[in-house]
Short mmCIF file of C-alpha atoms in Angstrom, two decimals:
data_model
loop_
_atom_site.label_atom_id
_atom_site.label_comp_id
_atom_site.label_asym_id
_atom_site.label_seq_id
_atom_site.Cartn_x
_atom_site.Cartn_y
_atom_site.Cartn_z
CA UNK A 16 -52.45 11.93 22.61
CA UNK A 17 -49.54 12.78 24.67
CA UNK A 18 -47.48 10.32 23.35
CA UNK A 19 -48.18 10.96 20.28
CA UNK A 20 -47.27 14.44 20.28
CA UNK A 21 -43.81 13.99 21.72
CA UNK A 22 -43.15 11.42 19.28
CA UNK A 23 -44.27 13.91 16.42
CA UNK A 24 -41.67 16.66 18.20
CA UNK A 25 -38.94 14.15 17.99
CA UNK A 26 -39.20 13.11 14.32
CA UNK A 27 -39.84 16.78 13.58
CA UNK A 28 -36.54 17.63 15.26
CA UNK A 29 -34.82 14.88 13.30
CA UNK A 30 -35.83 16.91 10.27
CA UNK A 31 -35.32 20.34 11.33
CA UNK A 32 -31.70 18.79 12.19
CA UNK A 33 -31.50 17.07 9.10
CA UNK A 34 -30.74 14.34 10.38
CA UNK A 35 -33.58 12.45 8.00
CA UNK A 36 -32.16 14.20 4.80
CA UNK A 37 -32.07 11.73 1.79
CA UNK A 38 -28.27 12.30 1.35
CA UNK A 39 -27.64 11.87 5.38
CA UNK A 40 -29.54 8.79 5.29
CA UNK A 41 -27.73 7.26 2.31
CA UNK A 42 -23.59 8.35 4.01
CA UNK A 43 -25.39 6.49 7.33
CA UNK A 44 -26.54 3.51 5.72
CA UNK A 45 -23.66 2.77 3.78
CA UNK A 46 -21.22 3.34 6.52
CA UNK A 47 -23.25 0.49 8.20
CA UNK A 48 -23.31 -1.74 5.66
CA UNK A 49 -19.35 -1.07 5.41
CA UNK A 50 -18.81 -2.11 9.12
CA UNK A 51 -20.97 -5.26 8.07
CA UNK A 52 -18.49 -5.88 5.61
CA UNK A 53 -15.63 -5.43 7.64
CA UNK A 54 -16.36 -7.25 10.42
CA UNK A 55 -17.67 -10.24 8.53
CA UNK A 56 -14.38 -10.74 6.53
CA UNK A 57 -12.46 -9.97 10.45
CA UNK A 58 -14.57 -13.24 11.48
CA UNK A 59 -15.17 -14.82 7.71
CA UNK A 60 -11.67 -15.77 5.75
CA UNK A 61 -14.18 -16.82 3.00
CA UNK A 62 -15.85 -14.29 2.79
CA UNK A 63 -12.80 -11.82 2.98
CA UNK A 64 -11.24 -13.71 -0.02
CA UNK A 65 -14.45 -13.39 -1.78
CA UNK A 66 -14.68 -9.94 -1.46
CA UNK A 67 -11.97 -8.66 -1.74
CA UNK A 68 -11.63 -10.81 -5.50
CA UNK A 69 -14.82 -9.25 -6.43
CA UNK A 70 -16.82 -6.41 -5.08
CA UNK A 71 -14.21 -4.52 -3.56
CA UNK A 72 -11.78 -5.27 -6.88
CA UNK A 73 -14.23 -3.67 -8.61
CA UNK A 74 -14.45 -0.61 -6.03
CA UNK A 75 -10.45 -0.49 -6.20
CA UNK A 76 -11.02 -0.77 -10.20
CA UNK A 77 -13.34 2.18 -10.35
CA UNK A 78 -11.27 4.58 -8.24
CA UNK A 79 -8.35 3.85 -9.45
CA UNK A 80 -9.64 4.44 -13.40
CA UNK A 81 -11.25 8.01 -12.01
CA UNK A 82 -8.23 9.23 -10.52
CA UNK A 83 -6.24 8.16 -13.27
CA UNK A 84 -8.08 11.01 -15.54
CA UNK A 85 -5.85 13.15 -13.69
CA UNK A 86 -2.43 13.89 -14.09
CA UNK A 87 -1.35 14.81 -10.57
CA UNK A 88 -1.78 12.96 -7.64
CA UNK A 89 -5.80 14.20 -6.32
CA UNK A 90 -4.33 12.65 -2.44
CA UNK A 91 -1.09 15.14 -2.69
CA UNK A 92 -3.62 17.90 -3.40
CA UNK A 93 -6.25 16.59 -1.07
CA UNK A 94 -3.21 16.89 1.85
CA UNK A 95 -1.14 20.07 0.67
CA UNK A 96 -4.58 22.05 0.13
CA UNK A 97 -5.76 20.85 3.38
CA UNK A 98 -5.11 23.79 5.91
CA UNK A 99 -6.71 25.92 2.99
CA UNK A 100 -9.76 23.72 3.07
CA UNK A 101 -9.97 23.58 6.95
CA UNK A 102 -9.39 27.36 7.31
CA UNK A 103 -11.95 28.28 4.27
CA UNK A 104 -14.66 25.98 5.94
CA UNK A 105 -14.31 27.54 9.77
CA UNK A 106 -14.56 31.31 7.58
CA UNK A 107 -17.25 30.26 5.65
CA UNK A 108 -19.61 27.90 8.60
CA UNK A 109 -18.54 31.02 11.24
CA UNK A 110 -19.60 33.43 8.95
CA UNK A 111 -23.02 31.99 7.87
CA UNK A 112 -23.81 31.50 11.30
CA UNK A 113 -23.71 35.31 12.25
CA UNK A 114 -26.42 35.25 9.28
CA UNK A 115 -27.99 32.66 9.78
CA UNK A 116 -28.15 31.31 13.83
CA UNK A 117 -30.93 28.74 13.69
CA UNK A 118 -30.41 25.19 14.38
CA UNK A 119 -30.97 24.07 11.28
CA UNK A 120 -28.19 25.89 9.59
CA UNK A 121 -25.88 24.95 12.32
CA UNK A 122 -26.49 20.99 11.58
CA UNK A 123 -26.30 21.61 7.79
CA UNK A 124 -22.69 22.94 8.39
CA UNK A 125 -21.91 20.13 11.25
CA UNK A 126 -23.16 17.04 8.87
CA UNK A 127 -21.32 18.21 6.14
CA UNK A 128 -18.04 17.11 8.08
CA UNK A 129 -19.40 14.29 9.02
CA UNK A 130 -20.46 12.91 5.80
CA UNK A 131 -17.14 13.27 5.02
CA UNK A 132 -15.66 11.24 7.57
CA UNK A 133 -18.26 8.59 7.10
CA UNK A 134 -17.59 8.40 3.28
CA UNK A 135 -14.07 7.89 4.34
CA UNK A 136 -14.18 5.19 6.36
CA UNK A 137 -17.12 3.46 4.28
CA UNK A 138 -14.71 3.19 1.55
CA UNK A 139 -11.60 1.31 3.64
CA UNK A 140 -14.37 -0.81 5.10
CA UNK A 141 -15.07 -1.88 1.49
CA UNK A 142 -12.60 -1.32 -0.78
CA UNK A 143 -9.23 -2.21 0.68
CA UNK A 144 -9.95 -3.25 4.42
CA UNK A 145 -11.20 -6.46 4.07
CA UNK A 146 -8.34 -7.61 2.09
CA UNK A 147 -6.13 -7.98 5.22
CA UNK A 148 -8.10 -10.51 6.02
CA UNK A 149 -8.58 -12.91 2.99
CA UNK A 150 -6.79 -16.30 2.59
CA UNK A 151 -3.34 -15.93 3.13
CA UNK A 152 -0.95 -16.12 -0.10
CA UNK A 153 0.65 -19.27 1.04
CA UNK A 154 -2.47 -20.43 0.43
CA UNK A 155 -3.19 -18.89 -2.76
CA UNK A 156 0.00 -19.72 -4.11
CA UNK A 157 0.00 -23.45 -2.83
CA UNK A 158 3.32 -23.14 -0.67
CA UNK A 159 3.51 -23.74 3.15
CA UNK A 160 4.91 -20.96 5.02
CA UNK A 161 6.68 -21.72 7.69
CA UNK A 162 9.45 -20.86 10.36
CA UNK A 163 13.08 -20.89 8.31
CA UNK A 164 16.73 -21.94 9.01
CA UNK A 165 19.44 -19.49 8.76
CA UNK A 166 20.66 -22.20 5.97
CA UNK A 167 17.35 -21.67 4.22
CA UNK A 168 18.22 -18.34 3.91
CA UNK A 169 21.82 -18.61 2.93
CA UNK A 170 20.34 -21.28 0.40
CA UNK A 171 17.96 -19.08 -0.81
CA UNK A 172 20.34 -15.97 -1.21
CA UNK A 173 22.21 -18.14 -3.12
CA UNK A 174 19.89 -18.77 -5.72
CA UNK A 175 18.80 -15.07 -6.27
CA UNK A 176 22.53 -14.44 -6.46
CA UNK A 177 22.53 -16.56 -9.13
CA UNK A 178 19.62 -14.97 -10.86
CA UNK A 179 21.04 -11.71 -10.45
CA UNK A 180 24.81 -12.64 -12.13
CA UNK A 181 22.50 -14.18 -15.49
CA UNK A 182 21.78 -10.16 -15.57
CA UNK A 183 24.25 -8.27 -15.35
CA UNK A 184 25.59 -8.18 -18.30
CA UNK A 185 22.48 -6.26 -19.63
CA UNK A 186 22.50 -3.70 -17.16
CA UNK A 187 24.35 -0.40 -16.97
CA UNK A 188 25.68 0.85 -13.47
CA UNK A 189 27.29 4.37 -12.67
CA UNK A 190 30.39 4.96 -10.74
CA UNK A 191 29.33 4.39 -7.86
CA UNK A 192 28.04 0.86 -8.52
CA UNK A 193 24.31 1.91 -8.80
CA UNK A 194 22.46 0.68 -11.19
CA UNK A 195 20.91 3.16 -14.19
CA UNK A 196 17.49 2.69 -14.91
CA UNK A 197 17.93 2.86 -18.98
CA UNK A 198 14.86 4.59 -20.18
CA UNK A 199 12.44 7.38 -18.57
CA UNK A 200 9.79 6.88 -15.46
CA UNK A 201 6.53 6.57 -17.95
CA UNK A 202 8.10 3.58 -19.67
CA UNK A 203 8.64 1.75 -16.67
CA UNK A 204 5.04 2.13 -15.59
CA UNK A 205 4.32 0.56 -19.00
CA UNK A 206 6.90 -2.17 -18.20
CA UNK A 207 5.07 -3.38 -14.89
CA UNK A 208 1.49 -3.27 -16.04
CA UNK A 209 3.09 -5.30 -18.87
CA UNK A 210 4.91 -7.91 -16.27
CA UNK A 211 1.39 -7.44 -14.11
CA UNK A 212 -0.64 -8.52 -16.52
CA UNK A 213 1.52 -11.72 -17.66
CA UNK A 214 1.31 -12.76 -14.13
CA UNK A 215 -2.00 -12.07 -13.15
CA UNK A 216 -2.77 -14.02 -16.17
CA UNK A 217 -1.40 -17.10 -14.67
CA UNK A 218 -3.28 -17.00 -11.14
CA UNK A 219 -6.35 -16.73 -9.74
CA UNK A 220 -5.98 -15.11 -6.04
CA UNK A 221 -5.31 -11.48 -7.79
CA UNK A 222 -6.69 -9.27 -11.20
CA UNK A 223 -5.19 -6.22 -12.88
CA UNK A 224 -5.89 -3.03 -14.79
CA UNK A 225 -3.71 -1.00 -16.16
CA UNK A 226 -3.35 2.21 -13.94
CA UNK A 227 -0.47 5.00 -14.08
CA UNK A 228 1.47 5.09 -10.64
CA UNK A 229 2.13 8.65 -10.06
CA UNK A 230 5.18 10.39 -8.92
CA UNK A 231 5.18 12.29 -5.51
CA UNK A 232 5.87 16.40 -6.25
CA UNK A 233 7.59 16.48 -2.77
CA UNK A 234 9.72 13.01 -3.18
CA UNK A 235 13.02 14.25 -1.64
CA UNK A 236 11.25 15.57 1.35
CA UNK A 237 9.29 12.49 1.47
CA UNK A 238 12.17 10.56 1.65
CA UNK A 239 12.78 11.57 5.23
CA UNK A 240 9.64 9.30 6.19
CA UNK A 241 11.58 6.14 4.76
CA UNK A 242 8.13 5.58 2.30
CA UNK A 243 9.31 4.72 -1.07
CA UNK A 244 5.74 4.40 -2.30
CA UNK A 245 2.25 4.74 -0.70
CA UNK A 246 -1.69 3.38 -2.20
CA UNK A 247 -4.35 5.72 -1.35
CA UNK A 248 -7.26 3.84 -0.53
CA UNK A 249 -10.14 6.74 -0.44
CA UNK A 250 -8.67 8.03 -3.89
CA UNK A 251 -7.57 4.83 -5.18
CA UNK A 252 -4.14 5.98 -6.48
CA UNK A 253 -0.28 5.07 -6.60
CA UNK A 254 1.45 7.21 -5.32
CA UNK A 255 5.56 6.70 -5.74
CA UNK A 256 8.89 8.15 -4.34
CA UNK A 257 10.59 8.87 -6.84
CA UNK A 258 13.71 10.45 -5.28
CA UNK A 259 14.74 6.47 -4.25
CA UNK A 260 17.67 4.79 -6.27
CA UNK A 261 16.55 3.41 -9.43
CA UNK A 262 16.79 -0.24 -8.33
CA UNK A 263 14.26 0.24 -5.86
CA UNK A 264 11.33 1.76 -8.32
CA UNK A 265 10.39 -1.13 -10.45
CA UNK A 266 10.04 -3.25 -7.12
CA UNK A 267 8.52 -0.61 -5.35
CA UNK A 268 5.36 0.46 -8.04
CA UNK A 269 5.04 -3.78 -8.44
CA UNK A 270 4.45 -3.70 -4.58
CA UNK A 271 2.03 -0.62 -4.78
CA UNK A 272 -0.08 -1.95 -7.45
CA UNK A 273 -0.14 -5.00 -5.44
CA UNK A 274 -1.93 -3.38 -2.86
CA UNK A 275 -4.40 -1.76 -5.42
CA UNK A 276 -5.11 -5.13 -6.53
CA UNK A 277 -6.34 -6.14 -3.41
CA UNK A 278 -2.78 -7.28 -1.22
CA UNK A 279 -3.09 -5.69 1.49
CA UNK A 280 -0.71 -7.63 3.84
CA UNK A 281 3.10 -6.20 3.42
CA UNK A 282 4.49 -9.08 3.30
CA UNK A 283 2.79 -11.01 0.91
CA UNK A 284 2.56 -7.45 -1.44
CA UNK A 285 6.30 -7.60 -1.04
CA UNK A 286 6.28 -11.31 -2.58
CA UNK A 287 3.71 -10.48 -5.36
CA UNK A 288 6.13 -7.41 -6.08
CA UNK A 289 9.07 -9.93 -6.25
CA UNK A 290 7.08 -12.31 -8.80
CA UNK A 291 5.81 -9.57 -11.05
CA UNK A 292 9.40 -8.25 -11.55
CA UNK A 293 10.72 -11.55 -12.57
CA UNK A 294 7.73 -12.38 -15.06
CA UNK A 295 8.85 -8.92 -16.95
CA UNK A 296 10.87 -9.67 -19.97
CA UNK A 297 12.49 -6.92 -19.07
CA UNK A 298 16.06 -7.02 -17.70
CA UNK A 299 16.15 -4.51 -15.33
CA UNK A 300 12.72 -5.05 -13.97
CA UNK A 301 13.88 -8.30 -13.14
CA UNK A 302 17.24 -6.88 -11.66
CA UNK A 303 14.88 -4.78 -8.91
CA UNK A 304 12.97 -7.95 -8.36
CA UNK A 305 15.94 -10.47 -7.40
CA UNK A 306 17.75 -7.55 -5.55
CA UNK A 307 15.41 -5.99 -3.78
CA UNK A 308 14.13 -9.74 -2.46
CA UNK A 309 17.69 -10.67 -1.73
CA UNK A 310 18.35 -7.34 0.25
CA UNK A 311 15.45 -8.82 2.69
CA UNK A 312 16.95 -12.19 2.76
CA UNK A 313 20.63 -10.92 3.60
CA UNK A 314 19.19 -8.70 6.39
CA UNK A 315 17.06 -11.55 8.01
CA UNK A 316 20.61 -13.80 7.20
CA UNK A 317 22.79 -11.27 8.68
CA UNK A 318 20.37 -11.23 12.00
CA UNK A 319 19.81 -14.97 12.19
CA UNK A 320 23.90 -15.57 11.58
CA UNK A 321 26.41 -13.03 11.21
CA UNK A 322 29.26 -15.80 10.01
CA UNK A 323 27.01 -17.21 7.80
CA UNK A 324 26.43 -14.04 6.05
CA UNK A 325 30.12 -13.24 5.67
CA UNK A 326 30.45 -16.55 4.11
CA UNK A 327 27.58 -16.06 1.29
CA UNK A 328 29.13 -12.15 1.12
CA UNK A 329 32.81 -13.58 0.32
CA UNK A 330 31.44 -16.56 -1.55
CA UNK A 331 27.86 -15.82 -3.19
CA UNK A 332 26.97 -12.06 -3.05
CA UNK A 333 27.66 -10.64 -6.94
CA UNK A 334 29.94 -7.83 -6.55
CA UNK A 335 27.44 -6.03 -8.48
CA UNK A 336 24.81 -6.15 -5.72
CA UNK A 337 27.49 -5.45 -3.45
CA UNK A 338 28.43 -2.06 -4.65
CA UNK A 339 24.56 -1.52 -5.44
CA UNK A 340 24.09 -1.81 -1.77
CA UNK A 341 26.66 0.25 -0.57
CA UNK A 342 25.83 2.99 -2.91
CA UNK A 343 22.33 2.85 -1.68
CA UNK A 344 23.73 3.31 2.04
CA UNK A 345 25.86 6.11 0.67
CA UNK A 346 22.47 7.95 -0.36
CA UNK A 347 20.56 6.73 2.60
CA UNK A 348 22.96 8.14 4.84
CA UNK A 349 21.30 12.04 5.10
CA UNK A 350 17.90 10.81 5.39
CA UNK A 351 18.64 7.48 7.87
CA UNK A 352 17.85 9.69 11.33
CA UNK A 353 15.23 11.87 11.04
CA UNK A 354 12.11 12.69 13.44
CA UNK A 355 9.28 12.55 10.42
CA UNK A 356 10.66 8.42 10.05
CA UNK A 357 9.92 7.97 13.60
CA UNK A 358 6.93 9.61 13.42
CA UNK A 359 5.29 8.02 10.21
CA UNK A 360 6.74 4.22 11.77
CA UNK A 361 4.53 4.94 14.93
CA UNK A 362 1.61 5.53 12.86
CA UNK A 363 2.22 2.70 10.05
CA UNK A 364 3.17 0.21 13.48
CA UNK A 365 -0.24 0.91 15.08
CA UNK A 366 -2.32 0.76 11.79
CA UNK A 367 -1.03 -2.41 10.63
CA UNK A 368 -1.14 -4.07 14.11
CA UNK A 369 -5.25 -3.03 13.83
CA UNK A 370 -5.70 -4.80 11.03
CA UNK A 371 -4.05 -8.30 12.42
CA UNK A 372 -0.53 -7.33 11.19
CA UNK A 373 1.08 -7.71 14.83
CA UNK A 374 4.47 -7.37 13.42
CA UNK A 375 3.85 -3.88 12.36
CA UNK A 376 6.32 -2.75 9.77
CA UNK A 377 8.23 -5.31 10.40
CA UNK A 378 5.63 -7.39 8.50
CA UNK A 379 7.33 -5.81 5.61
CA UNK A 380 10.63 -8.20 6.23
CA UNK A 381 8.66 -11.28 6.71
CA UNK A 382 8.54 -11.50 2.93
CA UNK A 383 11.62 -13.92 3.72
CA UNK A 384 9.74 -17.29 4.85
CA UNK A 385 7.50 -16.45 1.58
CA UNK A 386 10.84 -16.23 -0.39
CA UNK A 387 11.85 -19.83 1.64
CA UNK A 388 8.73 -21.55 0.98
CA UNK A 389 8.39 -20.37 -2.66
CA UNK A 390 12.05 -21.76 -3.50
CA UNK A 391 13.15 -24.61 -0.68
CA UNK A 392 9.52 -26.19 -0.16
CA UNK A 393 9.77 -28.66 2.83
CA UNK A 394 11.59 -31.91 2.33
CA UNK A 395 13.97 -30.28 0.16
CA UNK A 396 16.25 -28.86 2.78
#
């Protein structure tokens, strides 16, 4: 009888503590069934691939459509408003205490939070975490990845060199050798879920739907991080910077909605970036894709073998791209040191090493054996 009573107490404290609320219950349960998911596509490659093609896709899918009913960018908001939030919710839980000091009240105020946080991390669990761990896209793509030559790269610099001089002649560049991106930011949106949905149309491994990547209100600031483009994963959105050069923003929304299609790696979002902005029939969107790709080659070129790169420079590199890339330093230059890029690498390093990227953001180079494989398979070097 005992027994029983104290067992009564403790279930009747659970409720007094709503702790056994309906809507508690429901954030608990499917933050566990979002670890279950996360930890079987950690163990299950499979599974992973399966999910994140499917249930997740269609998470991603339904986030990204309900943000999109919004003209701003709800994750800007979410952060700017922040401090507002955090100081409105201490005034508002310190104040209803002095009313109200019973237990109860005190958990109502408490749980709130932490349904938050539990919503949170239910959603990376299964919307966009698993996805680091599906098949790789070597695999998806039929190529073999592999360690490459510092030949293999000047090879394959050579060929998007080539790519890159059957465009010029389309393009329009300023004075300083930068190219001009020749109509307004909405069009180009247009222009890559165009070139995303001609190439999704043509695999398997990844789907699309047509979403609107939205600029950043505070892109020159942002620029200090070095982030040219971020996916939100709890709202769903693109989110791009647009103060970048306009080569870089074709390549760099293709690589976001990569992510929002389920390509969560770097590198391999990097690669689908690179072959949506050559399946666009548009010139320039192509332009971003060869140059931004071959700016990743010539770095991994120039660290692998400085004389080799001075030959393909002298020999190869289209004057165009050269003065693209200088002009790109030239506008790099104020934001190149700064404390908030040191900052924002730390955190982006230790993320990405949690979810099996060890390289951290230098994952975001290795987009160069994908670039090796995809154009010198083996047995053709």
């Amino acid at each position: 009888m005992e027994e029983q009573a104290v067992k009564t107490s403790f279930w009747q404290k659970l409720k007094e503590r709503e702790l056994l609320s309906p809507w508690f219950l429901a954030f608990v349960g499917s933050f566990v069934f979002g670890i279950l998911v996360y930890f079987s596509a950690r163990i299950f490659p499979a599974f992973a691939e399966f999910w994140a093609r499917y249930p997740s896709q269609g998470i991603r899918f339904l986030l990204g459509k309900l943000t999109s009913i919004f003209p701003f960018s709800t994750a800007e908001w979410v952060i700017y408003s922040s401090p507002v939030l955090i100081v409105g919710y201490f005034f508002f839980s310190n104040r209803s205490m002095k009313k109200n000091k019973s237990v109860k009240n005190y958990y109502r105020w408490m749980l709130s939070l932490v349904c938050i946080l539990l919503a949170v991390l239910t959603l990376f669990f299964t919307a966009f975490g698993p996805c680091y761990f599906r098949y790789g896209l070597d695999e998806n793509l039929g190529i073999e990845k592999r360690p490459v030559s510092a030949e293999e790269l000047y090879d394959t610099a050579v060929i998007l060199g080539s790519k890159i001089e059957e465009l010029v002649d389309e393009l329009t560049f300023d004075l300083s050798g930068a190219c001009i991106m020749p109509y307004d930011y909405n069009t180009l949106v247009k222009e890559i879920n165009k070139a995303y949905d001609a190439y999704a149309a043509k695999v398997d491994y990844v789907g699309h739907f047509g979403t609107y990547a939205k600029p950043m209100a505070i892109s020159p600031l942002f620029t200090y991080t070095h982030i040219s483009g971020i996916y939100t994963f709890m709202t769903g959105e693109v989110n791009i910077n647009v103060n970048y050069p306009d080569f870089i923003r074709p390549f760099t929304i293709a690589h976001e909605f990569s992510h929002q299609r389920g390509i969560a790696r770097e590198d391999e979002a990097n690669f689908v970036a690179y072959l949506v902005c050559i399946e666009s029939e548009d010139a320039f969107v192509r332009y971003s894709g060869y140059t931004n790709l071959l700016q990743y080659v010539t770095d991994a070129l120039w660290s692998a073998d400085k004389e080799l790169y001075r030959k393909y420079a002298r020999s190869y590199m289209p004057k165009e791209v050269s003065k693209e890339f200088s002009a790109y330093s030239a506008f790099f230059d104020k934001y190149r040191e700064s404390t908030a890029s040191k900052v924002t690498g730390a955190v982006n390093d230790t993320f990405l090493g949690s979810q099996g990227q060890t390289a951290g953001t230098k994952s975001y180079g290795l987009v160069v054996d994908l670039a090796v494989a995809y154009y010198l398979p083996k047995g053709t070097e």
